[in-house]
Amino acid sequence: MVLLHVKHGDENQFLLETTGSTSIEDLTSVVTRIYNGRLKVQRVCAEMEMLAEHGILLPPNMQGLTDEQIEELKLKDEWAEKCIPSGGSVFKKDEIGRRNGHAPNEKMKQVLKATIEEAKALISKKQVQANICVNMDMVKDALDQLRGAVMIVYPMGLPPYDPIRMEFEDKEDLSGTHAALEVIEEPEAQLWWAAKELKRTNQLSDYVGKNEKTKIIVKIQKKLEENDDDSCLDSEWADSRALKRHFHGVNDIKWRPR
């Protein structure tokens, strides 16, 4: 098996086993799905940590408002009565006004916290140091564990607008968020090794040879925009001599031999 050490920028991501006969098309798809899947697990974990501390998300029209504003506008959180955590809730106000403050009790809170840590460990970058490969089944296992914990603590489910539920249903809306910049869509994904783009029409063996005991560092990135080419290097401002002539005021002087 060929061992891929996948990076994004200079950051370790995960190890992946594959074969030299794998097409770059298929490999790009697998690497991208694992890369994005790990991001999804991290997003769910971050929201579940807030769920454990401050309860379910407030309706969008109530988020960020003070208690006085909510009362003045006569707004009501209809999901608060439907989505009560197992064993009752403990009030812990969310100072930023995203969640309703009706947090799970300590026992249920620990169910969420413990599962979050297990899911994080499963897809952690530390798996690279431990020489443990990550695959899509492990990403799915992490998501299933998180989903199961939420069902234990919130048997009636979460509101349809809660980002945790939306992530589980693959309906997340990341537009306008930093998270959206991290995601790499499969058609836009490129794999690079040794400063070369791995072309989707080739096989991995076209680059690494027939040796199945090879380990290589592969970088995943978004496809370069059409404007991100070297044409700018041909422009006059990129010519250091032209720039120097400009500052000396001799740009348009014609030199003739004596």
CSV table of C-alpha atoms in Angstrom, one decimal:
chain,number,residue,atom,x,y,z
A,1,MET,CA,0.0,0.0,0.0
A,2,VAL,CA,1.1,3.6,-0.7
A,3,LEU,CA,0.9,5.7,2.4
A,4,LEU,CA,-0.2,9.3,1.9
A,5,HIS,CA,0.5,11.9,4.5
A,6,VAL,CA,-2.1,14.5,3.6
A,7,LYS,CA,-1.5,18.2,4.4
A,8,HIS,CA,-3.3,21.4,3.8
A,9,GLY,CA,-0.8,24.3,3.7
A,10,ASP,CA,1.8,23.3,6.2
A,11,GLU,CA,-0.7,21.6,8.6
A,12,ASN,CA,-0.9,17.9,9.0
A,13,GLN,CA,-4.4,16.5,8.3
A,14,PHE,CA,-4.3,12.7,8.2
A,15,LEU,CA,-2.7,9.5,6.9
A,16,LEU,CA,-4.4,7.5,4.1
A,17,GLU,CA,-3.5,4.1,2.6
A,18,THR,CA,-4.1,3.5,-1.1
A,19,THR,CA,-2.7,1.7,-4.0
A,20,GLY,CA,-0.5,2.8,-6.9
A,21,SER,CA,-3.2,1.7,-9.4
A,22,THR,CA,-5.7,4.2,-7.9
A,23,SER,CA,-6.7,6.9,-10.4
A,24,ILE,CA,-6.0,10.4,-9.3
A,25,GLU,CA,-9.7,11.2,-10.0
A,26,ASP,CA,-10.8,8.6,-7.4
A,27,LEU,CA,-8.0,9.6,-5.0
A,28,THR,CA,-8.9,13.3,-5.1
A,29,SER,CA,-12.5,12.4,-4.3
A,30,VAL,CA,-11.6,10.2,-1.3
A,31,VAL,CA,-9.1,12.7,0.1
A,32,THR,CA,-11.5,15.6,-0.3
A,33,ARG,CA,-14.4,13.7,1.3
A,34,ILE,CA,-12.2,12.8,4.3
A,35,TYR,CA,-10.8,16.3,4.6
A,36,ASN,CA,-14.3,17.9,4.5
A,37,GLY,CA,-15.7,15.2,6.7
A,38,ARG,CA,-13.2,16.0,9.4
A,39,LEU,CA,-14.1,19.7,9.2
A,40,LYS,CA,-17.8,18.6,9.6
A,41,VAL,CA,-17.0,16.6,12.8
A,42,GLN,CA,-15.1,19.6,14.2
A,43,ARG,CA,-18.0,22.0,13.5
A,44,VAL,CA,-20.5,19.6,15.1
A,45,CYS,CA,-18.2,19.2,18.2
A,46,ALA,CA,-17.9,23.0,18.5
A,47,GLU,CA,-21.7,23.4,18.5
A,48,MET,CA,-22.3,20.5,20.8
A,49,GLU,CA,-19.9,22.0,23.4
A,50,MET,CA,-22.2,25.1,23.3
A,51,LEU,CA,-25.3,22.9,23.5
A,52,ALA,CA,-23.9,21.2,26.6
A,53,GLU,CA,-23.3,24.6,28.2
A,54,HIS,CA,-26.3,26.6,27.1
A,55,GLY,CA,-29.0,24.4,25.6
A,56,ILE,CA,-30.6,24.6,22.2
A,57,LEU,CA,-30.2,27.4,19.7
A,58,LEU,CA,-32.7,30.3,19.9
A,59,PRO,CA,-35.0,30.9,16.9
A,60,PRO,CA,-33.1,33.2,14.4
A,61,ASN,CA,-35.4,36.2,15.1
A,62,MET,CA,-34.5,36.0,18.9
A,63,GLN,CA,-30.7,35.6,18.6
A,64,GLY,CA,-28.7,38.5,20.0
A,65,LEU,CA,-31.6,40.2,21.6
A,66,THR,CA,-31.8,41.2,25.3
A,67,ASP,CA,-34.6,39.8,27.5
A,68,GLU,CA,-36.2,43.2,27.4
A,69,GLN,CA,-36.2,43.3,23.6
A,70,ILE,CA,-37.7,39.8,23.4
A,71,GLU,CA,-40.5,40.8,25.8
A,72,GLU,CA,-41.1,44.1,24.1
A,73,LEU,CA,-41.4,42.4,20.7
A,74,LYS,CA,-43.5,39.6,22.2
A,75,LEU,CA,-41.3,36.9,20.8
A,76,LYS,CA,-41.6,33.3,22.0
A,77,ASP,CA,-39.2,30.3,21.7
A,78,GLU,CA,-41.8,27.6,20.7
A,79,TRP,CA,-39.1,24.9,20.5
A,80,ALA,CA,-38.0,25.4,24.1
A,81,GLU,CA,-41.0,23.4,25.4
A,82,LYS,CA,-40.5,20.6,22.8
A,83,CYS,CA,-36.7,20.2,23.1
A,84,ILE,CA,-36.2,19.6,26.8
A,85,PRO,CA,-33.1,17.6,27.7
A,86,SER,CA,-33.4,14.2,29.5
A,87,GLY,CA,-33.6,14.6,33.2
A,88,GLY,CA,-34.6,18.3,33.0
A,89,SER,CA,-32.5,21.4,32.4
A,90,VAL,CA,-30.3,23.7,34.4
A,91,PHE,CA,-30.4,27.4,33.5
A,92,LYS,CA,-27.1,28.8,32.4
A,93,LYS,CA,-27.5,32.1,30.4
A,94,ASP,CA,-25.7,32.4,27.1
A,95,GLU,CA,-24.1,35.8,27.3
A,96,ILE,CA,-23.9,36.2,23.5
A,97,GLY,CA,-27.6,35.4,23.0
A,98,ARG,CA,-27.4,32.4,20.6
A,99,ARG,CA,-28.7,29.6,22.8
A,100,ASN,CA,-31.7,29.6,25.2
A,101,GLY,CA,-29.8,28.9,28.4
A,102,HIS,CA,-31.7,25.7,29.4
A,103,ALA,CA,-28.7,23.5,29.5
A,104,PRO,CA,-28.7,19.7,30.2
A,105,ASN,CA,-28.1,18.6,33.8
A,106,GLU,CA,-24.6,17.5,34.8
A,107,LYS,CA,-25.0,13.8,34.0
A,108,MET,CA,-26.3,14.5,30.4
A,109,LYS,CA,-23.7,17.3,30.0
A,110,GLN,CA,-21.0,14.7,30.6
A,111,VAL,CA,-22.6,12.3,28.0
A,112,LEU,CA,-22.2,15.1,25.4
A,113,LYS,CA,-18.7,16.1,26.6
A,114,ALA,CA,-17.3,12.5,26.6
A,115,THR,CA,-18.7,11.8,23.2
A,116,ILE,CA,-17.2,15.0,21.8
A,117,GLU,CA,-13.8,14.0,23.0
A,118,GLU,CA,-14.1,10.5,21.6
A,119,ALA,CA,-15.2,11.9,18.2
A,120,LYS,CA,-12.4,14.5,18.1
A,121,ALA,CA,-9.8,11.8,19.0
A,122,LEU,CA,-11.0,9.6,16.1
A,123,ILE,CA,-10.2,12.1,13.4
A,124,SER,CA,-7.5,14.1,15.2
A,125,LYS,CA,-4.4,15.4,13.5
A,126,LYS,CA,-2.5,13.5,16.3
A,127,GLN,CA,-3.3,10.3,14.4
A,128,VAL,CA,-0.6,11.3,12.0
A,129,GLN,CA,2.0,11.2,14.8
A,130,ALA,CA,0.6,7.9,16.1
A,131,ASN,CA,0.9,6.5,12.5
A,132,ILE,CA,-2.8,5.7,12.4
A,133,CYS,CA,-4.6,6.0,9.1
A,134,VAL,CA,-8.0,7.8,8.8
A,135,ASN,CA,-10.7,6.7,6.4
A,136,MET,CA,-14.3,7.8,5.6
A,137,ASP,CA,-15.7,5.0,7.8
A,138,MET,CA,-13.9,6.6,10.8
A,139,VAL,CA,-15.4,10.0,9.9
A,140,LYS,CA,-18.9,8.4,9.7
A,141,ASP,CA,-18.3,6.6,13.0
A,142,ALA,CA,-17.4,9.9,14.7
A,143,LEU,CA,-20.6,11.6,13.3
A,144,ASP,CA,-22.7,8.6,14.3
A,145,GLN,CA,-21.3,8.8,17.9
A,146,LEU,CA,-22.2,12.5,18.1
A,147,ARG,CA,-25.6,11.9,16.7
A,148,GLY,CA,-26.3,9.1,19.2
A,149,ALA,CA,-25.2,11.3,22.1
A,150,VAL,CA,-27.6,14.1,21.0
A,151,MET,CA,-30.4,11.6,20.7
A,152,ILE,CA,-29.8,10.4,24.3
A,153,VAL,CA,-29.8,13.9,25.7
A,154,TYR,CA,-32.5,15.3,23.5
A,155,PRO,CA,-34.8,12.4,22.6
A,156,MET,CA,-37.3,14.8,21.1
A,157,GLY,CA,-34.7,16.1,18.7
A,158,LEU,CA,-33.3,19.6,18.1
A,159,PRO,CA,-35.0,22.5,16.4
A,160,PRO,CA,-34.8,22.4,12.6
A,161,TYR,CA,-32.7,25.6,12.5
A,162,ASP,CA,-30.1,24.2,15.0
A,163,PRO,CA,-26.7,23.9,13.2
A,164,ILE,CA,-26.1,20.5,14.8
A,165,ARG,CA,-29.3,19.1,13.3
A,166,MET,CA,-28.6,20.8,10.0
A,167,GLU,CA,-25.1,19.2,9.9
A,168,PHE,CA,-26.5,15.8,10.6
A,169,GLU,CA,-29.1,16.2,7.8
A,170,ASP,CA,-26.4,17.7,5.4
A,171,LYS,CA,-28.4,20.9,5.2
A,172,GLU,CA,-25.8,23.2,6.8
A,173,ASP,CA,-25.6,26.7,5.5
A,174,LEU,CA,-22.0,27.9,5.9
A,175,SER,CA,-22.3,31.0,3.6
A,176,GLY,CA,-20.6,34.0,5.0
A,177,THR,CA,-18.7,32.1,7.6
A,178,HIS,CA,-15.0,31.3,8.1
A,179,ALA,CA,-16.0,27.6,7.9
A,180,ALA,CA,-17.1,28.1,4.3
A,181,LEU,CA,-13.6,29.1,3.4
A,182,GLU,CA,-12.1,25.9,4.8
A,183,VAL,CA,-14.3,23.6,2.8
A,184,ILE,CA,-13.0,22.4,-0.5
A,185,GLU,CA,-15.6,21.2,-3.0
A,186,GLU,CA,-14.6,18.1,-4.9
A,187,PRO,CA,-14.6,19.7,-8.4
A,188,GLU,CA,-12.3,22.4,-7.1
A,189,ALA,CA,-9.9,20.1,-5.3
A,190,GLN,CA,-6.3,19.5,-6.4
A,191,LEU,CA,-3.6,17.2,-5.0
A,192,TRP,CA,0.0,18.2,-5.2
A,193,TRP,CA,3.2,16.2,-4.6
A,194,ALA,CA,6.8,17.4,-4.9
A,195,ALA,CA,5.6,20.7,-6.4
A,196,LYS,CA,3.6,18.9,-9.1
A,197,GLU,CA,-0.1,18.8,-9.5
A,198,LEU,CA,-1.4,15.2,-9.7
A,199,LYS,CA,-3.5,15.2,-12.8
A,200,ARG,CA,-6.9,13.5,-12.5
A,201,THR,CA,-6.4,11.7,-15.8
A,202,ASN,CA,-3.4,9.8,-14.4
A,203,GLN,CA,-2.9,7.0,-11.9
A,204,LEU,CA,-0.9,7.4,-8.7
A,205,SER,CA,1.8,5.0,-10.0
A,206,ASP,CA,2.5,7.5,-12.9
A,207,TYR,CA,4.1,9.7,-10.2
A,208,VAL,CA,5.4,7.3,-7.5
A,209,GLY,CA,6.2,4.2,-9.6
A,210,LYS,CA,5.2,0.6,-8.9
A,211,ASN,CA,6.7,0.5,-5.4
A,212,GLU,CA,3.7,-0.1,-3.1
A,213,LYS,CA,5.7,0.6,0.1
A,214,THR,CA,6.1,4.3,-0.7
A,215,LYS,CA,5.2,7.1,1.7
A,216,ILE,CA,4.6,10.6,0.2
A,217,ILE,CA,3.4,13.9,1.4
A,218,VAL,CA,0.4,15.1,-0.6
A,219,LYS,CA,-1.1,18.6,-0.2
A,220,ILE,CA,-4.8,19.3,-0.9
A,221,GLN,CA,-5.8,22.7,-2.0
A,222,LYS,CA,-8.5,24.5,-4.0
A,223,LYS,CA,-8.0,24.8,-7.7
A,224,LEU,CA,-6.1,27.9,-8.7
A,225,GLU,CA,-8.4,30.6,-10.2
A,226,GLU,CA,-7.9,31.4,-13.8
A,227,ASN,CA,-6.4,34.7,-12.9
A,228,ASP,CA,-3.8,33.1,-10.6
A,229,ASP,CA,-1.4,32.6,-13.5
A,230,ASP,CA,2.0,34.0,-14.3
A,231,SER,CA,0.8,36.5,-16.9
A,232,CYS,CA,1.4,39.3,-14.4
A,233,LEU,CA,5.1,38.5,-14.5
A,234,ASP,CA,5.2,39.7,-18.1
A,235,SER,CA,3.8,43.1,-17.2
A,236,GLU,CA,6.1,46.2,-17.2
A,237,TRP,CA,5.8,46.7,-13.4
A,238,ALA,CA,7.3,43.2,-12.9
A,239,ASP,CA,10.4,44.2,-14.8
A,240,SER,CA,12.8,45.6,-12.2
A,241,ARG,CA,14.8,47.5,-14.8
A,242,ALA,CA,11.7,49.2,-16.1
A,243,LEU,CA,10.8,50.2,-12.6
A,244,LYS,CA,14.3,51.6,-12.0
A,245,ARG,CA,14.2,53.6,-15.2
A,246,HIS,CA,10.7,55.0,-14.2
A,247,PHE,CA,12.0,56.3,-10.8
A,248,HIS,CA,15.1,57.9,-12.5
A,249,GLY,CA,12.8,59.6,-15.0
A,250,VAL,CA,14.5,58.0,-18.0
A,251,ASN,CA,11.7,55.8,-19.2
A,252,ASP,CA,11.1,57.4,-22.5
A,253,ILE,CA,14.6,58.6,-23.4
A,254,LYS,CA,16.0,57.1,-26.6
A,255,TRP,CA,19.7,56.3,-26.5
A,256,ARG,CA,21.8,56.7,-29.7
A,257,PRO,CA,25.4,55.8,-30.2
A,258,ARG,CA,27.8,58.7,-30.6
